[in-house]
Amino acid sequence: MSGQPQDDCLFCKIAEGHIPATIVRETETTVAFRDINPQAPTHVLVIPRAHYENAAELAAAEPTIAADVLREAKAVAEEDKLESYRVVFNTGSGAGQTVWHAHAHVLGGRGLHWPPG
Ligand code: 5GP
Ligand code: ZN
């Protein structure tokens, strides 16, 4: 909850540069890097540097940083020249969340079906 880095968190380690990632953008409050197992030609994760378990907790504690994440999602889409893109926050294991540090998936570069399943 606190926003402080967690020793056992993969995305805190990526944000701190302790684990390598293909970083596409960085700001004072966010890091964007390519997903290691991409589900689309563009599949970038945008994370806050601060550790919160999911997007809702981030928004409740740090609304301006939650907005930074959304702005960076758009910036990633623009850098990859995407006309359309999808931003996903899997929340809870039943929705496929596997990393307990808030992250936006930015997906694009192929047809994106709706509903997503
Ligand atoms: P979630 O399933 O929690 O919504 O998303 C976690 C994402 O992190 C997955 O899409 C997974 O492929 C990605 N991921 C897991 N480990 C790593 C890693 O070490 N590096 C990168 N770049 N992505 C990772
Ligand atoms: Zn973390």
GROMACS .gro file of C-alpha atoms and ligand atoms in nm:
model
  142
    1MET     CA    1   0.000   0.000   0.000
    2SER     CA    2   0.274   0.247   0.094
    3GLY     CA    3   0.426   0.309  -0.246
    4GLN     CA    4   0.773   0.216  -0.116
    5PRO     CA    5   0.986  -0.027  -0.322
    6GLN     CA    6   0.932  -0.392  -0.229
    7ASP     CA    7   1.234  -0.626  -0.219
    8ASP     CA    8   1.041  -0.917  -0.367
    9CYS     CA    9   0.876  -0.724  -0.653
   10LEU     CA   10   0.991  -0.783  -1.011
   11PHE     CA   11   0.859  -0.449  -1.141
   12CYS     CA   12   1.019  -0.252  -0.855
   13LYS     CA   13   1.348  -0.413  -0.961
   14ILE     CA   14   1.290  -0.318  -1.327
   15ALA     CA   15   1.201   0.040  -1.222
   16GLU     CA   16   1.523   0.058  -1.020
   17GLY     CA   17   1.730  -0.083  -1.307
   18HIS     CA   18   1.826  -0.395  -1.112
   19ILE     CA   19   1.666  -0.627  -1.369
   20PRO     CA   20   1.708  -0.548  -1.740
   21ALA     CA   21   1.411  -0.465  -1.961
   22THR     CA   22   1.363  -0.309  -2.303
   23ILE     CA   23   1.267   0.035  -2.182
   24VAL     CA   24   1.079   0.253  -2.429
   25ARG     CA   25   1.002   0.559  -2.216
   26GLU     CA   26   1.080   0.689  -1.869
   27THR     CA   27   0.946   0.980  -1.670
   28GLU     CA   28   1.003   1.094  -1.313
   29THR     CA   29   0.705   0.884  -1.203
   30THR     CA   30   0.672   0.605  -1.463
   31VAL     CA   31   0.864   0.348  -1.668
   32ALA     CA   32   0.741   0.188  -1.993
   33PHE     CA   33   0.903  -0.132  -2.120
   34ARG     CA   34   0.823  -0.412  -2.366
   35ASP     CA   35   0.647  -0.718  -2.230
   36ILE     CA   36   0.873  -1.026  -2.226
   37ASN     CA   37   0.590  -1.238  -2.371
   38PRO     CA   38   0.420  -1.005  -2.620
   39GLN     CA   39   0.058  -1.069  -2.715
   40ALA     CA   40   0.058  -0.816  -3.001
   41PRO     CA   41   0.319  -0.638  -3.219
   42THR     CA   42   0.310  -0.357  -2.962
   43HIS     CA   43   0.283  -0.488  -2.607
   44VAL     CA   44   0.428  -0.240  -2.362
   45LEU     CA   45   0.383  -0.225  -1.986
   46VAL     CA   46   0.357   0.116  -1.822
   47ILE     CA   47   0.427   0.108  -1.450
   48PRO     CA   48   0.443   0.370  -1.177
   49ARG     CA   49   0.782   0.380  -1.005
   50ALA     CA   50   0.588   0.366  -0.678
   51HIS     CA   51   0.475   0.022  -0.566
   52TYR     CA   52   0.098  -0.032  -0.543
   53GLU     CA   53  -0.066  -0.368  -0.585
   54ASN     CA   54  -0.302  -0.266  -0.863
   55ALA     CA   55  -0.432   0.031  -1.060
   56ALA     CA   56  -0.720   0.105  -0.823
   57GLU     CA   57  -0.487   0.125  -0.522
   58LEU     CA   58  -0.255   0.351  -0.720
   59ALA     CA   59  -0.544   0.578  -0.818
   60ALA     CA   60  -0.671   0.596  -0.460
   61ALA     CA   61  -0.330   0.681  -0.313
   62GLU     CA   62  -0.163   0.876  -0.596
   63PRO     CA   63  -0.420   1.001  -0.847
   64THR     CA   64  -0.176   1.222  -1.033
   65ILE     CA   65   0.059   0.926  -1.090
   66ALA     CA   66  -0.235   0.716  -1.211
   67ALA     CA   67  -0.300   0.991  -1.465
   68ASP     CA   68   0.071   0.988  -1.557
   69VAL     CA   69   0.039   0.615  -1.638
   70LEU     CA   70  -0.253   0.685  -1.873
   71ARG     CA   71  -0.070   0.973  -2.043
   72GLU     CA   72   0.233   0.751  -2.093
   73ALA     CA   73   0.013   0.478  -2.243
   74LYS     CA   74  -0.090   0.727  -2.510
   75ALA     CA   75   0.272   0.837  -2.561
   76VAL     CA   76   0.376   0.474  -2.617
   77ALA     CA   77   0.097   0.431  -2.874
   78GLU     CA   78   0.209   0.747  -3.053
   79GLU     CA   79   0.574   0.635  -3.058
   80ASP     CA   80   0.470   0.304  -3.214
   81LYS     CA   81   0.242   0.495  -3.459
   82LEU     CA   82  -0.072   0.310  -3.349
   83GLU     CA   83  -0.402   0.449  -3.474
   84SER     CA   84  -0.590   0.233  -3.224
   85TYR     CA   85  -0.475   0.061  -2.912
   86ARG     CA   86  -0.605  -0.102  -2.598
   87VAL     CA   87  -0.506  -0.027  -2.238
   88VAL     CA   88  -0.568  -0.314  -1.994
   89PHE     CA   89  -0.530  -0.336  -1.617
   90ASN     CA   90  -0.570  -0.698  -1.513
   91THR     CA   91  -0.683  -0.682  -1.152
   92GLY     CA   92  -0.690  -1.000  -0.945
   93SER     CA   93  -0.570  -1.350  -1.029
   94GLY     CA   94  -0.907  -1.440  -1.185
   95ALA     CA   95  -0.846  -1.166  -1.444
   96GLY     CA   96  -0.492  -1.287  -1.515
   97GLN     CA   97  -0.292  -1.058  -1.286
   98THR     CA   98   0.040  -1.226  -1.209
   99VAL     CA   99   0.258  -0.933  -1.102
  100TRP     CA  100   0.136  -0.742  -0.797
  101HIS     CA  101   0.272  -0.402  -0.896
  102ALA     CA  102   0.025  -0.183  -1.086
  103HIS     CA  103   0.080  -0.190  -1.462
  104ALA     CA  104  -0.102  -0.089  -1.777
  105HIS     CA  105  -0.075  -0.320  -2.076
  106VAL     CA  106  -0.067  -0.115  -2.398
  107LEU     CA  107  -0.159  -0.342  -2.689
  108GLY     CA  108  -0.179  -0.265  -3.060
  109GLY     CA  109  -0.051  -0.329  -3.408
  110ARG     CA  110  -0.304  -0.600  -3.490
  111GLY     CA  111  -0.683  -0.638  -3.494
  112LEU     CA  112  -0.815  -0.618  -3.139
  113HIS     CA  113  -1.136  -0.811  -3.093
  114TRP     CA  114  -1.413  -0.698  -2.861
  115PRO     CA  115  -1.521  -0.839  -2.622
  116PRO     CA  116  -1.166  -0.953  -2.537
  117GLY     CA  117  -1.253  -1.273  -2.351
  1185GP     P1  118  -0.027  -0.946  -1.560
  1185GP     O1  119  -0.043  -1.091  -1.598
  1185GP     O2  120   0.008  -0.931  -1.413
  1185GP     O3  121  -0.142  -0.857  -1.602
  1185GP     O4  122   0.096  -0.891  -1.644
  1185GP     C1  123   0.228  -0.921  -1.614
  1185GP     C2  124   0.304  -0.913  -1.745
  1185GP     O5  125   0.440  -0.907  -1.712
  1185GP     C3  126   0.285  -1.036  -1.833
  1185GP     O6  127   0.230  -0.995  -1.959
  1185GP     C4  128   0.425  -1.094  -1.847
  1185GP     O7  129   0.454  -1.141  -1.976
  1185GP     C5  130   0.513  -0.974  -1.811
  1185GP     N1  131   0.641  -1.010  -1.751
  1185GP     C6  132   0.663  -1.104  -1.654
  1185GP     N2  133   0.793  -1.109  -1.621
  1185GP     C7  134   0.855  -1.015  -1.697
  1185GP     C8  135   0.992  -0.973  -1.708
  1185GP     O8  136   1.083  -1.019  -1.640
  1185GP     N3  137   1.018  -0.874  -1.800
  1185GP     C9  138   0.920  -0.818  -1.878
  1185GP     N4  139   0.958  -0.723  -1.964
  1185GP     N5  140   0.791  -0.855  -1.869
  1185GP    C10  141   0.759  -0.952  -1.780
  119ZN      ZN  142   0.674  -0.320  -0.699
   0.00000   0.00000   0.00000
